[in-house]
Each structure stands twice: as C-alpha cells, then as structure tokens.
Coordinates of N, CA and C in Angstrom, one line a residue:
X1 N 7.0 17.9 1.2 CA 6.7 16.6 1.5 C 5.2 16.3 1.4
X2 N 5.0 14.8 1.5 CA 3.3 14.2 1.1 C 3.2 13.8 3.0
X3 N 1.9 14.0 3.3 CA 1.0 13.3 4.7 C 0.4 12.4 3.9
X4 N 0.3 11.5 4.9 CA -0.4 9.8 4.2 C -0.8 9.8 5.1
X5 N -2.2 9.3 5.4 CA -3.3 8.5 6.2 C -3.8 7.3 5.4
X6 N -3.2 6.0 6.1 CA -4.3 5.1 5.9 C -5.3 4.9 6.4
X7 N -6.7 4.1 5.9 CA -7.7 3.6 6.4 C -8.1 2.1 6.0
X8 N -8.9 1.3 6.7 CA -9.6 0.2 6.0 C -9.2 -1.0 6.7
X9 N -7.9 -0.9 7.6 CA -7.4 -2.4 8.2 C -9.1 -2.8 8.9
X10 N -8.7 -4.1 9.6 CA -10.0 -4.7 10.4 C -9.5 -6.3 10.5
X11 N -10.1 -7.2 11.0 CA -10.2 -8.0 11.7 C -10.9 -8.7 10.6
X12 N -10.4 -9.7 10.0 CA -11.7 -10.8 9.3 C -11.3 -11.8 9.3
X13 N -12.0 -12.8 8.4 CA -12.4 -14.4 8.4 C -11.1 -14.6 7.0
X14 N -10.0 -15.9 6.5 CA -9.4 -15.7 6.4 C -10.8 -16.6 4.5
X15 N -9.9 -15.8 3.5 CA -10.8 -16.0 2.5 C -11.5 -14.9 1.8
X16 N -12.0 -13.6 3.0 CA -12.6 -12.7 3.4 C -11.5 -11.6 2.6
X17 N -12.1 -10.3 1.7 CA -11.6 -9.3 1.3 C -11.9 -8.3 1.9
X18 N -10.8 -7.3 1.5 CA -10.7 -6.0 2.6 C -10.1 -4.8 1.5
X19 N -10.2 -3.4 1.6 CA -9.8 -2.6 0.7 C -8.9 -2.1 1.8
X20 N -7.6 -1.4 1.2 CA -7.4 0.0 2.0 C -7.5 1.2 1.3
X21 N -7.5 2.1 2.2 CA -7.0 3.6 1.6 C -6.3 4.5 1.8
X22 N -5.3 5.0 1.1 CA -4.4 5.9 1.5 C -4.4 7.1 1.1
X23 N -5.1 8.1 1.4 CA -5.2 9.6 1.5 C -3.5 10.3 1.6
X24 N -3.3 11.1 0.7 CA -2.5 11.8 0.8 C -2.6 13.3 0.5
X25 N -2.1 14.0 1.1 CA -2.0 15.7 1.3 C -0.6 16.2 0.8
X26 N -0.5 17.4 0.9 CA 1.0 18.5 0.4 C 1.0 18.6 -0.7
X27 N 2.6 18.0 -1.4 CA 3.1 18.0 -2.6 C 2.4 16.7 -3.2
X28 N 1.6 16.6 -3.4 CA 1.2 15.5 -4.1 C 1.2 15.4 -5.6
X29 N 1.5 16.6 -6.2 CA 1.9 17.0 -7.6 C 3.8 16.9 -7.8
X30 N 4.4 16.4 -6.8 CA 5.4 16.0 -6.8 C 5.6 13.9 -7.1
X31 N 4.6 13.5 -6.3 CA 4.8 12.1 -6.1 C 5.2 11.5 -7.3
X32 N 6.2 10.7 -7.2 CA 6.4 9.7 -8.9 C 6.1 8.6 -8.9
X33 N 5.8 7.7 -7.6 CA 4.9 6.2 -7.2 C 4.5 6.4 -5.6
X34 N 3.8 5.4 -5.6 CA 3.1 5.2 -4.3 C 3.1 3.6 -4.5
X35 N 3.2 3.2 -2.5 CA 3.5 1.8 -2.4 C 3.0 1.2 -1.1
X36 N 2.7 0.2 -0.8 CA 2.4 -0.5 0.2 C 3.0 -1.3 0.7
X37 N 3.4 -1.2 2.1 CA 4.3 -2.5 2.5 C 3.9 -2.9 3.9
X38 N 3.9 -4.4 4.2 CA 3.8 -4.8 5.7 C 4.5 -5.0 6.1
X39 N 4.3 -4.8 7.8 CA 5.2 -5.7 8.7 C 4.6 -7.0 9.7
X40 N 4.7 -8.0 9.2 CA 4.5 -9.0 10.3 C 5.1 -9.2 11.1
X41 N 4.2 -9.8 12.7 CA 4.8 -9.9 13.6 C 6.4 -10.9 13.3
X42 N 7.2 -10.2 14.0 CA 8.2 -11.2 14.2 C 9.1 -10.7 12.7
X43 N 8.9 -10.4 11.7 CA 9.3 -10.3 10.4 C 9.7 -8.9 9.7
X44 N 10.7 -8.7 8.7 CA 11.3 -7.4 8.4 C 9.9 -7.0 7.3
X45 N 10.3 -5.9 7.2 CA 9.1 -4.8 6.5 C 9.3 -5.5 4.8
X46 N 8.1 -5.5 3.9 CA 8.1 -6.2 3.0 C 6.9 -5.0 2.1
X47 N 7.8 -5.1 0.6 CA 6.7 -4.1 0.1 C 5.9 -4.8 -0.9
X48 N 4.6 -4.9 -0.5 CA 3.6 -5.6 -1.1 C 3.5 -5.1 -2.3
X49 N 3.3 -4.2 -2.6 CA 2.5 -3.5 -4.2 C 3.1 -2.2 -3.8
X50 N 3.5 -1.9 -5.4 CA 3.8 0.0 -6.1 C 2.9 0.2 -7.2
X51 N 2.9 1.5 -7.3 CA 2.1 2.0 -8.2 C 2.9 3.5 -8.7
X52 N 2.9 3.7 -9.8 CA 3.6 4.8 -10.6 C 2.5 6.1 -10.2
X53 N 2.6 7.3 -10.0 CA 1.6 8.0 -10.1 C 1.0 8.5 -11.6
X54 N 1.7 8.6 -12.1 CA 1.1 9.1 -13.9 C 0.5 7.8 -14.7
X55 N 1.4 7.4 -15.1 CA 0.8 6.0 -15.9 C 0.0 5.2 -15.3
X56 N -0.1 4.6 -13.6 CA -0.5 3.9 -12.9 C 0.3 2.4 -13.1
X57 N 1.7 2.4 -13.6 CA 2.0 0.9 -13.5 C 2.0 0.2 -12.5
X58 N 1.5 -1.5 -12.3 CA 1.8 -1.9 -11.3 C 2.9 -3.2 -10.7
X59 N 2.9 -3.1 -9.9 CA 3.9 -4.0 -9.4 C 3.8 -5.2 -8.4
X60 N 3.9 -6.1 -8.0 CA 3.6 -7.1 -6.8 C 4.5 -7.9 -6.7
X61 N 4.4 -8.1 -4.9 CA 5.3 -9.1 -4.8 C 4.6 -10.8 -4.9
X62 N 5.7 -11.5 -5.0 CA 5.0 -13.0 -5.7 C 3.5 -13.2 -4.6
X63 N 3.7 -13.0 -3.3 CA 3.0 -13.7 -2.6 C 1.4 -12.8 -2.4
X64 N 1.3 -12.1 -3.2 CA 0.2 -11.5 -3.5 C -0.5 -11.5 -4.7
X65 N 0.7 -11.7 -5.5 CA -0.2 -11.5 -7.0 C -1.6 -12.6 -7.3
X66 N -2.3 -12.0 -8.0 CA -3.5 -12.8 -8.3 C -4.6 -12.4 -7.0
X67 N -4.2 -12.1 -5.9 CA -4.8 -11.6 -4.5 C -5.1 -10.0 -4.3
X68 N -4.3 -9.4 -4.5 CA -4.4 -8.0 -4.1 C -4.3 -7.2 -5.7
X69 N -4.7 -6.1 -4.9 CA -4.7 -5.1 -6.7 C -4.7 -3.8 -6.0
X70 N -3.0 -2.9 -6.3 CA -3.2 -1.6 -6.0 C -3.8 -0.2 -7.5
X71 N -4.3 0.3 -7.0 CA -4.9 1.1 -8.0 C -4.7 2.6 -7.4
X72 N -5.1 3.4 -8.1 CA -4.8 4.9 -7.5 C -6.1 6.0 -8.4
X73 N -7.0 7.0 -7.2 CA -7.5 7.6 -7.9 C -6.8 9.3 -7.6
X74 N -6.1 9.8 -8.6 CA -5.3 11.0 -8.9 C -6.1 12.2 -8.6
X75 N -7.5 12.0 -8.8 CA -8.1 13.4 -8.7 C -8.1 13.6 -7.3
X76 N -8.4 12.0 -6.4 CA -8.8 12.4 -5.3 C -7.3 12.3 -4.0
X77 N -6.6 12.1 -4.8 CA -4.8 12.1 -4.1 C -5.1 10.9 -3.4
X78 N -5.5 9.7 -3.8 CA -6.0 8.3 -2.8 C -5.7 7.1 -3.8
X79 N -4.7 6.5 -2.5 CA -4.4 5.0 -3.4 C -5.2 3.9 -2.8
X80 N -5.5 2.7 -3.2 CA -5.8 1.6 -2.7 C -5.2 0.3 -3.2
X81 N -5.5 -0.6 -1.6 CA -5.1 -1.8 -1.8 C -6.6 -2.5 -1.4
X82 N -7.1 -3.2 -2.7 CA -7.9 -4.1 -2.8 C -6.9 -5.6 -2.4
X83 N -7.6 -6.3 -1.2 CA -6.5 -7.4 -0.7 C -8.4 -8.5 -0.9
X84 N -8.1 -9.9 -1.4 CA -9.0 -10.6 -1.9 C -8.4 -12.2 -1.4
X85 N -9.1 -13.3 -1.2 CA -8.9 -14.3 -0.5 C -7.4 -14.1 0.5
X86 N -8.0 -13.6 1.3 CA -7.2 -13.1 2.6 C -6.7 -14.5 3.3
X87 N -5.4 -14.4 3.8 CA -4.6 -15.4 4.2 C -4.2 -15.6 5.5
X88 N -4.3 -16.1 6.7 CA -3.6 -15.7 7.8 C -2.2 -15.3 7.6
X89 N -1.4 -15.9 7.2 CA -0.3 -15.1 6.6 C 0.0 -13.8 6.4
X90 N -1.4 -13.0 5.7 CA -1.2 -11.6 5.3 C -1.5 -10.6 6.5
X91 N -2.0 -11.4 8.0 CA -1.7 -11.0 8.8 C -0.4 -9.6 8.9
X92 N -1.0 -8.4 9.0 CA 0.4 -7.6 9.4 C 0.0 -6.0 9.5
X93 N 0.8 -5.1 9.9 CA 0.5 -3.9 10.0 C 1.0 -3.4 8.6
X94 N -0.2 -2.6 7.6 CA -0.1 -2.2 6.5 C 0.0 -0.7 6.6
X95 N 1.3 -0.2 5.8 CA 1.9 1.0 5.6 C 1.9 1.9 3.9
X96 N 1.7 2.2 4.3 CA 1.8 3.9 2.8 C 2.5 4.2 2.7
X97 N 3.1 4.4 1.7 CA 4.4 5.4 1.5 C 4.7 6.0 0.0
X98 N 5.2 6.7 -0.3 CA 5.5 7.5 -1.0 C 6.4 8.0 -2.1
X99 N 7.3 7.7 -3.2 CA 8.5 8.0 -3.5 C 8.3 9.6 -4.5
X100 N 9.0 10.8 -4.0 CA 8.9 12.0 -5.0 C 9.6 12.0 -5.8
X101 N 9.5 12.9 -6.5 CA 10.2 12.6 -8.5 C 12.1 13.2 -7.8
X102 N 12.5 12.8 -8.5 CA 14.0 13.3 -8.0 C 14.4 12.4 -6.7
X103 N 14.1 11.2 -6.5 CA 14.6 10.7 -5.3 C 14.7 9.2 -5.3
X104 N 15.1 8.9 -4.8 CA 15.1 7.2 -5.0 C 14.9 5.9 -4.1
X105 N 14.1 6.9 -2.9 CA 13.8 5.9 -2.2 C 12.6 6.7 -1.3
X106 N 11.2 5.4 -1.1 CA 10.1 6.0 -0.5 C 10.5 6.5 0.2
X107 N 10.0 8.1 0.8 CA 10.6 8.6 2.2 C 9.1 9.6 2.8
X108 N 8.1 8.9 2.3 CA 6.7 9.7 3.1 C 6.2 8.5 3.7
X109 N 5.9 8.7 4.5 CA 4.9 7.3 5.2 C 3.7 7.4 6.2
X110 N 3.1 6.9 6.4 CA 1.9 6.7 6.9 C 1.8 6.4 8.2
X111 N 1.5 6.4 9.4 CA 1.1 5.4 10.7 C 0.9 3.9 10.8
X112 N 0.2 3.9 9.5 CA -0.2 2.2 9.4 C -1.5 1.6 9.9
X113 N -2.3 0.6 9.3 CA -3.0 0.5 9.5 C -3.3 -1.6 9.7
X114 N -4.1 -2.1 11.0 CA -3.9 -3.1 11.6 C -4.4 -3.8 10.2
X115 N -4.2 -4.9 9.8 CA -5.0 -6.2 9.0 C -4.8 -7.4 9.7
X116 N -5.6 -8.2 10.4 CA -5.6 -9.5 10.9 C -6.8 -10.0 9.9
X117 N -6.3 -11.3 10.0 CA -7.1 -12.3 9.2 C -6.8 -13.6 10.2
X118 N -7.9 -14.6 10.7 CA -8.0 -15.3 11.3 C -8.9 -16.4 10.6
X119 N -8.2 -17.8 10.7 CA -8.6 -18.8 10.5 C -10.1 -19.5 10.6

C-alpha cells in the first residue's frame, strides 16, 4: 500500500491561490493515478482532479477547470494541486488518494487537508 500526506490547505481571501501537496511513501512504484477530492460542509465527497502516474494525463471536474491544475513530480513521489481564483464555494476539506495498477478504485488516502476561502 501508498501513505499520503497532504500539505498546503490555509485560510485565504476568495480570488487568492493556494497549492497543495501530496507526499506519498511505500509502493509508490505500484500507483497507476493519483487524485484529489473534497468534501464540503453539508455535501458528498467530490473528486476534483486525477492524474495518471506515468504519462501524467489530466482530468477535472467542470467546476474547476480553467482554475485548478493537478500536476505530479515522480522523482519526488509528490502530487499537486495548484487551486487559482479561489471561490468561496471551493471551501472544503481536501483529500489524496491513490488508485494501484490492478485495481479499480482509489483505495489509499490521506487525512486531508483544511481549504477555506472567505469572501
């Protein structure tokens, strides 16, 4: 299995950009994508952006695209989410996660990390 740590959530001004980071450990020579997803208060878990591990394709949901950009550096086992004209809306607890080759659904995950964005 992969350990995920994220880092980067914070508190900002809505407009205002923020990166995260997601550190991963183990089998990381296993992983076949990595992905990001929130939960807002009140609201079911939603996955913002994937990312393939080899090729780096990416992926987004409508309400990010043009805003956010996940990217991945391989050498250093670390993905990011670059998040840009920040929304109160994007308000939410941001999660890591994982999917390994042979499987078909993320099943490594992170703690999560806070993002508030305030008006």
């Amino acid at each position: 299995q992969v350990q995920l740590v994220e880092s980067g959530g914070g508190l900002v001004q809505a407009g205002d950009s923020l990166r995260l980071s997601c550190a991963a450990s183990g089998r990381t020579f296993s992983m076949y994508d990595m992905g990001w997803f929130r939960r807002a208060p009140g609201k079911d878990r939603e996955r913002v952006a994937r990312i393939t591990w080899s090729a780096g394709n990416t992926y987004y949901t409508d309400s990010v695209k043009g805003r956010f950009a996940i990217s991945r550096d391989n050498a250093k086992n670390t993905m990011y989410l670059q998040m840009n004209s920040l929304k109160p809306e994007d308000t939410a607890v941001y999660y890591c996660a994982a999917r390994m080759q042979g499987t078909s659904a993320f099943n490594s995950w992170g703690q999560g990390t806070q993002v508030t964005v305030s008006s």
